[in-house]
Short mmCIF file of C-alpha atoms (C1' of nucleotides) in Angstrom, two decimals:
data_model
loop_
_atom_site.label_atom_id
_atom_site.label_comp_id
_atom_site.label_asym_id
_atom_site.label_seq_id
_atom_site.Cartn_x
_atom_site.Cartn_y
_atom_site.Cartn_z
CA MET A 17 -30.30 11.42 -8.33
CA ARG A 18 -27.50 13.89 -8.80
CA ILE A 19 -24.40 15.01 -8.22
CA GLY A 20 -24.56 16.06 -3.95
CA GLU A 21 -26.55 13.45 -3.08
CA LEU A 22 -23.88 11.00 -3.87
CA SER A 23 -21.31 12.41 -1.99
CA ARG A 24 -23.66 12.25 0.37
CA LYS A 25 -25.01 9.10 0.67
CA THR A 26 -21.41 7.47 0.22
CA GLY A 27 -19.79 10.14 1.85
CA VAL A 28 -17.10 11.61 -0.89
CA PRO A 29 -16.50 15.38 -1.55
CA VAL A 30 -17.84 16.26 -4.85
CA PRO A 31 -14.64 17.20 -6.31
CA THR A 32 -13.24 13.73 -5.80
CA ILE A 33 -16.53 11.79 -7.21
CA LYS A 34 -15.72 14.13 -9.99
CA TYR A 35 -11.69 13.24 -9.94
CA TYR A 36 -13.03 9.57 -10.22
CA VAL A 37 -14.89 9.69 -13.79
CA ARG A 38 -12.37 11.27 -15.10
CA GLU A 39 -10.15 8.66 -14.06
CA GLY A 40 -12.38 6.24 -15.81
CA LEU A 41 -12.88 4.47 -12.69
CA LEU A 42 -17.11 6.32 -12.43
CA PRO A 43 -19.58 5.74 -15.78
CA PRO A 44 -20.15 9.56 -15.70
CA GLY A 45 -24.06 10.23 -14.83
CA GLU A 46 -26.70 10.55 -16.92
CA LEU A 47 -27.32 13.97 -18.86
CA THR A 48 -30.87 15.28 -18.38
CA SER A 49 -29.65 19.10 -19.43
CA PRO A 50 -25.75 20.48 -20.56
CA ASN A 51 -25.06 20.59 -17.53
CA GLN A 52 -27.39 18.17 -15.50
CA ALA A 53 -26.41 14.59 -15.29
CA ALA A 54 -28.48 11.54 -13.06
CA TYR A 55 -26.73 9.24 -10.54
CA GLY A 56 -28.28 6.04 -9.91
CA GLU A 57 -28.02 3.20 -7.41
CA ALA A 58 -25.40 1.02 -9.22
CA HIS A 59 -22.91 4.37 -9.35
CA GLU A 60 -23.68 4.41 -5.28
CA ARG A 61 -22.15 1.10 -5.08
CA ARG A 62 -19.47 0.77 -7.83
CA LEU A 63 -18.53 4.45 -5.23
CA GLN A 64 -18.69 1.97 -2.51
CA LEU A 65 -16.61 -0.47 -3.99
CA ILE A 66 -13.58 1.99 -5.11
CA ARG A 67 -13.65 2.98 -2.23
CA ALA A 68 -13.36 -0.61 -0.46
CA LEU A 69 -10.57 -1.11 -3.15
CA LEU A 70 -9.11 2.26 -2.12
CA GLU A 71 -8.61 1.93 1.39
CA VAL A 72 -8.81 -1.28 2.73
CA GLY A 73 -7.50 -2.66 -0.38
CA GLY A 74 -4.63 -0.48 0.22
CA MET A 75 -4.56 -0.40 -4.04
CA LYS A 76 -3.51 2.42 -6.89
CA VAL A 77 -5.96 4.31 -8.79
CA ALA A 78 -5.56 2.49 -11.77
CA GLU A 79 -5.13 -0.01 -10.55
CA ILE A 80 -8.72 -0.20 -9.55
CA ALA A 81 -9.18 1.64 -13.48
CA ASP A 82 -8.06 -1.84 -14.45
CA VAL A 83 -9.64 -4.15 -12.56
CA LEU A 84 -13.40 -2.23 -13.97
CA ALA A 85 -12.69 -1.50 -16.39
CA ALA A 86 -12.08 -6.17 -16.42
CA ILE A 87 -15.51 -6.17 -14.40
CA ASP A 88 -17.21 -4.55 -16.79
CA ASP A 89 -15.99 -5.88 -20.03
CA PRO A 90 -18.42 -8.85 -21.23
CA GLU A 91 -15.95 -10.09 -23.02
CA ARG A 92 -13.97 -11.00 -20.98
CA PRO A 93 -13.11 -14.20 -20.02
CA VAL A 94 -13.21 -14.88 -15.43
CA HIS A 95 -10.18 -16.09 -15.60
CA LYS A 96 -8.88 -12.61 -16.31
CA VAL A 97 -11.03 -10.73 -14.77
CA LEU A 98 -9.44 -12.45 -11.92
CA GLY A 99 -6.05 -12.50 -13.04
CA THR A 100 -5.76 -8.42 -13.80
CA ALA A 101 -7.16 -7.91 -9.70
CA ALA A 102 -4.60 -10.37 -7.94
CA ASP A 103 -1.38 -9.43 -10.20
CA ARG A 104 -1.97 -5.68 -8.84
CA LEU A 105 -1.11 -7.11 -5.94
CA GLY A 106 2.13 -8.46 -4.57
CA SER A 107 6.43 -7.69 -4.35
CA GLY A 108 5.73 -4.47 -6.97
CA GLY A 109 8.30 -5.51 -9.64
CA ILE A 110 11.81 -4.99 -7.98
CA GLU A 111 14.41 -6.96 -9.53
CA HIS A 112 17.49 -8.21 -7.31
CA ASP A 113 17.98 -11.17 -10.08
CA ASP A 114 20.97 -13.29 -8.42
CA ALA A 115 21.65 -16.45 -7.65
CA GLY A 116 19.56 -16.65 -4.84
CA SER A 117 16.63 -16.00 -6.57
CA ALA A 118 16.87 -19.04 -8.55
CA ALA A 119 17.60 -20.41 -6.03
CA ALA A 120 13.76 -18.76 -4.48
CA ARG A 121 12.64 -19.71 -8.17
CA ALA A 122 13.29 -23.44 -8.14
CA VAL A 123 11.83 -23.68 -4.23
CA VAL A 124 8.39 -22.65 -6.27
CA ALA A 125 8.73 -24.72 -8.83
CA ASP A 126 9.27 -28.19 -6.67
CA LEU A 127 6.51 -26.82 -4.39
CA ILE A 128 4.02 -26.00 -6.92
CA SER A 129 4.87 -29.32 -8.67
CA ARG A 130 5.50 -31.10 -5.20
CA ARG A 131 1.35 -29.99 -4.20
CA GLY A 132 0.25 -30.56 -7.35
CA TRP A 133 -1.52 -26.98 -8.49
CA ARG A 134 -2.16 -26.51 -11.53
CA THR A 135 -0.56 -23.80 -12.18
CA HIS A 136 2.14 -22.19 -14.11
CA GLU A 137 5.73 -20.84 -12.41
CA SER A 138 5.54 -18.05 -14.81
CA ASN A 139 2.74 -16.78 -12.84
CA PRO A 140 2.89 -13.87 -12.39
CA ALA A 141 1.79 -14.98 -8.43
CA ALA A 142 4.43 -17.34 -8.48
CA THR A 143 7.42 -14.90 -9.52
CA ASP A 144 6.46 -12.17 -6.59
CA LEU A 145 6.12 -15.62 -4.10
CA SER A 146 10.35 -16.47 -5.18
CA GLU A 147 10.59 -12.39 -5.38
CA VAL A 148 9.15 -12.65 -1.36
CA LEU A 149 11.34 -15.78 -0.61
CA ALA A 150 14.41 -14.61 -2.00
CA ALA A 151 14.40 -11.42 0.27
CA LEU A 152 13.96 -13.65 3.35
CA ASP A 153 17.09 -15.69 1.83
CA ARG A 154 19.26 -12.35 1.77
CA LEU A 155 17.93 -11.70 5.23
CA GLY A 156 19.12 -14.89 6.34
CA HIS A 157 15.95 -16.61 7.25
CA GLY A 158 16.31 -19.28 4.34
CA ALA A 159 14.50 -21.19 7.07
CA PHE A 160 11.32 -20.14 6.69
CA ALA A 161 11.97 -22.28 3.65
CA GLU A 162 10.48 -24.79 6.57
CA VAL A 163 6.81 -23.69 7.59
CA LEU A 164 5.87 -23.25 3.16
CA ASP A 165 3.77 -25.97 3.91
CA ASP A 166 2.29 -24.55 6.16
CA TYR A 167 1.16 -21.34 4.45
CA ALA A 168 0.76 -24.04 1.53
CA ASP A 169 -2.49 -25.48 3.43
CA ALA A 170 -3.76 -22.27 4.59
CA ALA A 171 -4.32 -20.49 0.96
CA GLU A 172 -5.91 -24.31 -0.06
CA GLN A 173 -8.10 -23.99 2.80
CA VAL A 174 -8.39 -20.01 2.28
CA ALA A 175 -8.89 -20.57 -1.08
CA ARG A 176 -11.39 -22.97 -1.11
CA ALA A 177 -13.40 -20.76 0.90
CA ASP A 178 -13.06 -17.96 -1.63
CA LEU A 179 -14.50 -20.58 -4.64
CA ARG A 180 -17.40 -21.83 -2.04
CA TYR A 181 -18.45 -18.16 -1.71
CA VAL A 182 -17.48 -16.68 -5.49
CA ASP A 183 -19.50 -19.84 -6.65
CA GLN A 184 -23.21 -19.97 -4.72
CA ARG A 185 -23.09 -15.94 -7.06
CA VAL A 186 -25.83 -16.61 -9.86
CA ALA A 187 -25.88 -13.88 -12.62
CA VAL A 188 -21.96 -14.01 -13.96
CA GLU A 189 -21.62 -9.96 -12.98
CA ASP A 190 -21.57 -10.76 -9.62
CA MET A 191 -19.47 -13.54 -9.82
CA VAL A 192 -16.41 -11.47 -11.70
CA GLU A 193 -17.05 -8.56 -9.38
CA ALA A 194 -17.50 -11.85 -6.16
CA VAL A 195 -14.07 -12.86 -6.88
CA VAL A 196 -12.49 -9.07 -7.04
CA VAL A 197 -13.82 -8.24 -3.65
CA GLY A 198 -12.90 -11.66 -2.20
CA THR A 199 -9.84 -11.56 -3.07
CA VAL A 200 -9.28 -8.21 -2.29
CA LEU A 201 -10.73 -7.70 0.68
CA GLY A 202 -9.95 -11.19 1.64
CA GLU A 203 -6.61 -10.45 1.72
CA ALA A 204 -7.82 -7.62 4.30
CA VAL A 205 -9.42 -9.90 6.69
CA PHE A 206 -6.55 -12.53 6.14
CA SER A 207 -4.44 -9.83 7.39
CA ALA A 208 -6.97 -9.09 10.51
CA LEU A 209 -7.31 -13.00 11.24
CA ARG A 210 -4.18 -13.71 11.52
CA ARG A 211 -2.73 -10.38 13.12
CA LEU A 212 -5.75 -11.83 16.04
CA ALA A 213 -4.43 -15.43 16.16
CA HIS A 214 -0.65 -14.02 16.13
CA VAL A 215 -1.58 -12.62 19.27
CA SER A 216 -3.81 -14.96 20.95
CA ALA A 217 -1.09 -18.41 19.57
CA SER A 218 1.69 -16.61 21.64
CA ALA A 219 -0.39 -15.41 24.22
CA LYS A 220 -1.65 -19.03 24.97
CA LEU A 221 3.33 -20.14 24.79
CA TYR A 222 4.44 -17.22 26.80
CA GLY A 223 1.70 -17.54 29.04
CA THR A 224 -0.30 -15.08 30.32
CA ASP A 225 0.18 -12.14 28.12
CA VAL A 226 -2.20 -8.69 28.65
CA PRO A 227 -4.19 -8.40 26.08
CA GLN A 228 -3.62 -4.69 25.31
CA GLU A 229 -1.24 -2.12 27.09
CA GLN A 230 -1.22 1.25 25.84
CA LYS A 231 1.83 3.50 26.14
CA PRO A 232 1.64 6.57 27.44
CA SER A 233 2.86 7.94 23.71
CA MET B 20 33.56 -1.21 4.42
CA ARG B 21 32.42 3.14 3.54
CA ILE B 22 28.89 3.99 1.96
CA GLY B 23 30.03 3.16 -1.72
CA GLU B 24 30.81 -0.21 -1.03
CA LEU B 25 27.87 -0.46 1.08
CA SER B 26 25.91 1.06 -1.77
CA ARG B 27 27.39 -2.29 -4.18
CA LYS B 28 26.77 -4.13 -1.96
CA THR B 29 23.04 -3.70 -1.69
CA GLY B 30 22.20 -1.94 -4.75
CA VAL B 31 21.23 1.39 -2.59
CA PRO B 32 21.94 4.15 -4.33
CA VAL B 33 25.08 6.03 -2.03
CA PRO B 34 21.70 9.13 -1.51
CA THR B 35 19.31 6.91 -0.37
CA ILE B 36 21.12 5.34 2.30
CA LYS B 37 21.92 8.92 3.72
CA TYR B 38 18.84 9.50 3.43
CA TYR B 39 17.46 6.52 5.60
CA VAL B 40 20.33 7.23 8.04
CA ARG B 41 19.00 11.04 7.62
CA GLU B 42 15.40 9.07 8.71
CA GLY B 43 16.92 7.27 11.95
CA LEU B 44 16.13 3.48 9.45
CA LEU B 45 19.81 3.24 9.04
CA PRO B 46 22.70 4.49 12.22
CA PRO B 47 25.43 5.74 11.56
CA GLY B 48 28.46 4.56 9.78
CA GLU B 49 31.85 5.05 12.92
CA LEU B 50 34.13 8.41 12.19
CA THR B 51 37.12 7.20 11.93
CA SER B 52 37.53 10.56 10.60
CA PRO B 53 35.82 13.93 10.45
CA ASN B 54 34.25 13.08 7.09
CA GLN B 55 35.23 9.19 6.83
CA ALA B 56 32.59 6.77 8.30
CA ALA B 57 33.24 2.40 8.36
CA TYR B 58 29.87 0.88 8.38
CA GLY B 59 29.59 -3.14 9.31
CA GLU B 60 27.86 -6.01 7.91
CA ALA B 61 25.06 -5.01 10.29
CA HIS B 62 24.75 -2.42 8.45
CA GLU B 63 24.53 -4.27 5.08
CA ARG B 64 22.07 -6.10 6.98
CA ARG B 65 19.76 -3.27 7.86
CA LEU B 66 19.54 -2.40 4.79
CA GLN B 67 18.55 -5.23 3.75
CA LEU B 68 15.70 -5.61 5.96
CA ILE B 69 14.68 -1.95 5.42
CA ARG B 70 14.38 -2.51 0.91
CA ALA B 71 12.26 -5.78 2.23
CA LEU B 72 10.42 -4.05 4.52
CA LEU B 73 9.93 -1.61 2.16
CA GLU B 74 9.78 -3.22 -1.01
CA VAL B 75 8.18 -6.46 -0.16
CA GLY B 76 6.04 -5.45 2.85
CA GLY B 77 4.62 -1.82 1.29
CA MET B 78 5.68 -0.17 4.35
CA LYS B 79 6.03 3.90 5.13
CA VAL B 80 9.71 5.15 6.23
CA ALA B 81 7.98 6.26 8.77
CA GLU B 82 6.76 2.31 9.79
CA ILE B 83 9.77 1.38 9.59
CA ALA B 84 11.52 4.18 11.64
CA ASP B 85 9.38 3.34 14.44
CA VAL B 86 9.54 -1.30 14.45
CA LEU B 87 13.51 -0.54 13.88
CA ALA B 88 13.24 1.21 16.69
CA ALA B 89 11.27 -0.97 18.97
CA ILE B 90 13.90 -4.02 17.07
CA ASP B 91 16.34 -2.68 18.88
CA ASP B 92 15.31 -1.22 22.04
CA PRO B 93 16.46 -3.93 24.50
CA GLU B 94 13.98 -3.16 27.41
CA ARG B 95 11.16 -3.24 24.57
CA PRO B 96 9.69 -6.89 25.25
CA VAL B 97 8.25 -8.36 22.47
CA HIS B 98 4.73 -8.57 22.71
CA LYS B 99 4.98 -4.63 22.52
CA VAL B 100 7.42 -4.85 19.32
CA LEU B 101 4.83 -7.45 18.09
CA GLY B 102 2.34 -4.67 18.39
CA THR B 103 4.66 -2.58 16.57
CA ALA B 104 5.36 -4.96 13.92
CA ALA B 105 1.57 -5.78 13.24
CA ASP B 106 -0.34 -2.49 13.62
CA ARG B 107 1.18 -1.00 10.87
CA LEU B 108 -0.77 -3.25 8.58
CA GLY B 109 -4.72 -2.80 8.16
CA SER B 110 -6.91 -0.26 6.71
CA GLY B 111 -5.38 3.03 7.53
CA GLY B 112 -7.73 4.48 9.69
CA ILE B 113 -10.89 4.77 7.75
CA GLU B 114 -14.19 5.72 10.05
CA HIS B 115 -17.41 5.37 9.13
CA ASP B 116 -19.20 4.54 12.27
CA ASP B 117 -22.20 3.88 11.13
CA ALA B 118 -25.63 0.79 11.93
CA GLY B 119 -23.21 -1.45 9.81
CA SER B 120 -20.33 -1.11 11.68
CA ALA B 121 -21.50 -2.29 14.89
CA ALA B 122 -22.83 -4.91 13.54
CA ALA B 123 -19.77 -6.59 12.50
CA ARG B 124 -17.82 -5.44 15.22
CA ALA B 125 -19.93 -7.71 17.31
CA VAL B 126 -19.33 -10.44 14.49
CA VAL B 127 -16.05 -9.95 15.79
CA ALA B 128 -16.33 -10.10 18.70
CA ASP B 129 -18.36 -13.09 18.45
CA LEU B 130 -15.93 -15.01 16.63
CA ILE B 131 -13.29 -14.90 19.39
CA SER B 132 -15.03 -16.07 21.86
CA ARG B 133 -16.67 -18.16 20.25
CA ARG B 134 -12.68 -19.51 19.08
CA GLY B 135 -11.46 -18.59 22.15
CA TRP B 136 -9.12 -16.36 21.35
CA ARG B 137 -6.78 -14.68 23.72
CA THR B 138 -7.33 -11.21 22.24
CA HIS B 139 -10.11 -7.88 23.21
CA GLU B 140 -11.87 -6.45 20.45
CA SER B 141 -10.10 -3.60 21.36
CA ASN B 142 -7.39 -5.60 19.63
CA PRO B 143 -6.45 -2.64 16.79
CA ALA B 144 -6.08 -5.80 14.56
CA ALA B 145 -9.91 -6.37 15.46
CA THR B 146 -10.70 -3.47 14.70
CA ASP B 147 -9.12 -3.48 11.51
CA LEU B 148 -11.83 -6.44 10.91
CA SER B 149 -15.13 -5.37 11.54
CA GLU B 150 -13.89 -1.27 9.54
CA VAL B 151 -13.62 -4.67 7.02
CA LEU B 152 -16.30 -6.35 7.67
CA ALA B 153 -18.69 -3.22 7.00
CA ALA B 154 -16.98 -2.43 3.79
CA LEU B 155 -18.45 -5.91 2.71
CA ASP B 156 -21.31 -5.22 4.00
CA ARG B 157 -21.89 -2.46 2.38
CA LEU B 158 -20.89 -3.61 -0.94
CA GLY B 159 -24.01 -6.23 -0.20
CA HIS B 160 -21.11 -9.10 1.02
CA GLY B 161 -21.97 -9.40 4.18
CA ALA B 162 -23.43 -13.25 3.02
CA PHE B 163 -18.66 -13.36 3.26
CA ALA B 164 -19.35 -13.54 6.74
CA GLU B 165 -20.41 -17.14 6.58
CA VAL B 166 -16.39 -18.49 5.14
CA LEU B 167 -15.13 -16.74 8.13
CA ASP B 168 -14.40 -19.29 10.32
CA ASP B 169 -13.27 -21.33 7.32
CA TYR B 170 -10.68 -17.66 7.11
CA ALA B 171 -9.63 -18.19 10.94
CA ASP B 172 -9.29 -22.07 10.88
CA ALA B 173 -6.29 -20.60 7.81
CA ALA B 174 -5.02 -18.06 9.98
CA GLU B 175 -4.73 -20.23 13.01
CA GLN B 176 -2.19 -22.10 11.25
CA VAL B 177 -0.29 -19.73 9.45
CA ALA B 178 -0.26 -18.69 12.96
CA ARG B 179 1.19 -21.66 14.38
CA ALA B 180 3.58 -21.90 11.65
CA ASP B 181 4.85 -18.77 12.67
CA LEU B 182 5.42 -19.13 15.53
CA ARG B 183 7.06 -22.52 14.99
CA TYR B 184 9.31 -20.66 13.11
CA VAL B 185 10.23 -18.35 16.00
CA ASP B 186 10.73 -20.44 18.76
CA GLN B 187 13.14 -22.07 17.14
CA ARG B 188 15.31 -18.78 16.77
CA VAL B 189 18.17 -18.86 19.77
CA ALA B 190 18.74 -15.54 20.79
CA VAL B 191 16.30 -12.84 22.19
CA GLU B 192 17.35 -10.53 19.23
CA ASP B 193 17.40 -13.12 16.22
CA MET B 194 13.61 -14.01 17.94
CA VAL B 195 12.51 -9.76 17.88
CA GLU B 196 13.56 -9.74 14.42
CA ALA B 197 12.29 -13.04 12.97
CA VAL B 198 8.56 -11.67 14.73
CA VAL B 199 8.12 -8.64 12.89
CA VAL B 200 10.14 -10.46 9.63
CA GLY B 201 8.13 -13.66 9.48
CA THR B 202 4.70 -10.95 10.21
CA VAL B 203 6.22 -8.32 6.92
CA LEU B 204 7.06 -10.32 4.91
CA GLY B 205 4.68 -13.95 6.08
CA GLU B 206 2.13 -11.92 4.32
CA ALA B 207 4.01 -11.21 1.36
CA VAL B 208 4.25 -15.06 0.43
CA PHE B 209 0.37 -16.42 1.86
CA SER B 210 -0.74 -13.77 -0.86
CA ALA B 211 1.15 -15.32 -3.45
CA LEU B 212 0.44 -18.88 -2.07
CA ARG B 213 -3.03 -18.12 -1.60
CA ARG B 214 -3.05 -16.03 -5.36
CA LEU B 215 -1.35 -19.51 -6.64
CA ALA B 216 -4.22 -21.51 -4.53
CA HIS B 217 -6.98 -19.76 -7.07
CA VAL B 218 -5.35 -20.32 -9.50
CA SER B 219 -5.19 -23.80 -8.99
CA ALA B 220 -8.30 -24.56 -7.50
CA SER B 221 -10.61 -22.69 -10.18
CA ALA B 222 -8.29 -24.53 -12.42
CA LYS B 223 -9.81 -27.66 -11.44
CA LEU B 224 -13.14 -26.65 -10.07
CA TYR B 225 -14.19 -25.04 -14.45
CA GLY B 226 -12.37 -27.58 -16.32
CA THR B 227 -8.81 -26.61 -17.85
CA ASP B 228 -8.12 -23.38 -17.94
CA VAL B 229 -5.40 -22.16 -19.95
CA PRO B 230 -2.54 -21.83 -17.20
CA GLN B 231 -0.97 -18.81 -18.47
CA GLU B 232 -1.50 -16.66 -21.43
CA GLN B 233 0.53 -13.19 -22.24
CA LYS B 234 -1.65 -10.45 -23.34
CA PRO B 235 -0.03 -8.35 -26.37
CA SER B 236 0.44 -5.26 -23.64
"C1'" DG C 11 49.28 17.30 -6.30
"C1'" DA C 12 45.96 14.63 -8.91
"C1'" DT C 13 41.95 12.10 -8.78
"C1'" DA C 14 38.15 10.31 -6.60
"C1'" DG C 15 35.52 9.44 -2.89
"C1'" DC C 16 33.68 10.72 1.52
"C1'" DG C 17 30.46 12.89 5.52
"C1'" DG C 18 26.79 16.22 5.84
"C1'" DA C 19 23.14 19.80 5.11
"C1'" DT C 20 19.99 22.25 1.55
"C1'" DA C 21 16.81 22.11 -1.95
"C1'" DG C 22 14.08 20.51 -5.79
"C1'" DT C 23 11.65 16.31 -8.59
"C1'" DG C 24 8.27 12.76 -9.57
"C1'" DC C 25 4.21 10.64 -7.97
"C1'" DC C 26 -0.25 10.33 -6.61
"C1'" DG C 27 -4.93 11.36 -4.88
"C1'" DC C 28 -7.09 14.74 -4.23
"C1'" DT C 29 -8.77 19.37 -3.50
"C1'" DA C 30 -9.94 24.50 -5.01
"C1'" DT C 31 -11.12 27.64 -8.14
"C1'" DC C 32 -13.31 29.39 -11.53
"C1'" DT C 33 -17.31 30.08 -15.74
"C1'" DA C 34 -21.40 28.92 -17.42
"C1'" DC C 35 -25.32 26.68 -17.13
"C1'" DT C 36 -29.70 24.62 -14.07
"C1'" DT C 37 -33.26 24.47 -11.22
"C1'" DA C 38 -35.87 24.70 -6.34
"C1'" DG C 39 -38.49 28.47 -3.69
"C1'" DG C 40 -40.52 32.62 -2.99
"C1'" DC D 27 -39.58 36.31 -12.40
"C1'" DC D 28 -35.86 36.97 -9.68
"C1'" DT D 29 -32.40 34.92 -6.28
"C1'" DA D 30 -29.99 31.09 -4.54
"C1'" DA D 31 -28.14 26.73 -4.22
"C1'" DG D 32 -26.43 23.59 -6.51
"C1'" DT D 33 -24.52 21.71 -10.90
"C1'" DA D 34 -20.70 19.90 -15.23
"C1'" DG D 35 -16.27 20.55 -17.46
"C1'" DA D 36 -12.63 22.37 -17.23
"C1'" DT D 37 -7.77 23.99 -15.26
"C1'" DA D 38 -4.26 24.45 -11.48
"C1'" DG D 39 -2.38 23.73 -7.64
"C1'" DC D 40 -1.68 20.87 -3.27
"C1'" DG D 41 0.77 18.15 0.24
"C1'" DG D 42 2.71 13.82 1.19
"C1'" DC D 43 6.21 10.75 0.59
"C1'" DA D 44 10.51 8.74 -1.85
"C1'" DC D 45 14.10 9.81 -2.96
"C1'" DT D 46 18.02 12.58 -6.36
"C1'" DA D 47 20.66 16.24 -7.28
"C1'" DT D 48 24.30 19.34 -6.01
"C1'" DC D 49 27.13 21.90 -3.47
"C1'" DC D 50 30.70 22.11 0.36
"C1'" DG D 51 34.75 21.70 2.32
"C1'" DC D 52 37.34 17.65 3.32
"C1'" DT D 53 40.30 12.84 2.81
"C1'" DA D 54 41.96 8.76 0.93
"C1'" DT D 55 44.94 6.64 -2.88
"C1'" DC D 56 47.74 6.40 -6.29
#
DNA sequence: GATAGCGGATAGTGCCGCTATCTACTTAGG
DNA sequence: CCTAAGTAGATAGCGGCACTATCCGCTATC
């Protein structure tokens, strides 16, 4: 398969494919001549993965490069890949560093110990969580912490489902990819489900909300 | 309070505040002279909200403008604001429109009816969900649909918690803001919790995973 | 009356994900 | 064999976005 066919099959323009190769997201095709290269199914699959992480997962190209490098590295232990995949999420790294942050960190540490989670508050996810809680506090929504345990219950349930899904992969490389896909796309799945449940629940609570109306624009 | 103090209190640079005013995110200060204006606590609060939606929620400035306009409009019914806040999430609107999409839409419709959700599959969230499922299918992860119900259970639980939180607001404008904050920042909270639960669950499953290690960079 | 700050406006910057263009070459069709 | 379409690789440019820099004439304050 040459690049044009790869482009047609995936819907990704040829120059974009070349760009991904340049950026290290996609391995180059196997050269059959100085200016002819052959691409296989692996390239097609990889390209789909790239597009999914970009469009659905909202990841940046450089982040995807990191994650894919982790996937491709057979030396890298599974939990490192998970870390690489997961760490790209979160606030983006804005530091506020006020009094509220310390309080938020304490809330997170308490939550972790209360639930018996085998992690430490130095975990990037824990840091992100404290930052979000600090932001909520700043907004006068510190009371949001009251529903934290409901959120945590739900998060545990989702995490169990994720592990169940990943666990039934046979080969290790499939498992690694399943972790990445599950982490990133699973986020999008849950987000959509939450919004659906939101609409439905508020309809039940506040009476018969019309299902959908379009504004005249 | 003048703009410099507002800037100091919120950590947002003065030119950025002016930019937000230009873009309609922040109402202008009340003019006390042709070139002097006074800002109040409402401005400070609004600025915190903008930063939270931007940095934590990852929203775009134009989207924030829409949501804030919806919040400020007393005519707009609550569920419309919720819609405005929620619809900005999701894949970004890439259409693939192949056979897999139709199958994914069917899965979503089935899910909605199976769970008795009071919504329709024309809901943007439902569309987003089908698109994610279609992408998963394209990646050979169609089996992910098997854990959809676990995800949906968790989503319902989170939605209930959200409503409980919103419901205890007294004033309507507080409620509206609580919906926005809950929807957008709640997403970030859940995301972090999920990653924490992920690490913890995989530690319990795969033995004593080290909690955290830093790479030498 | 000097200095710092202000409101308002316009233009520019840096990053990011492509996209356009060019050259030299290869392949497929008639 | 010739031609038209396609290709690898390289460089430069584009459009969107969230700011950021600069300037002007004015004002508050010491």
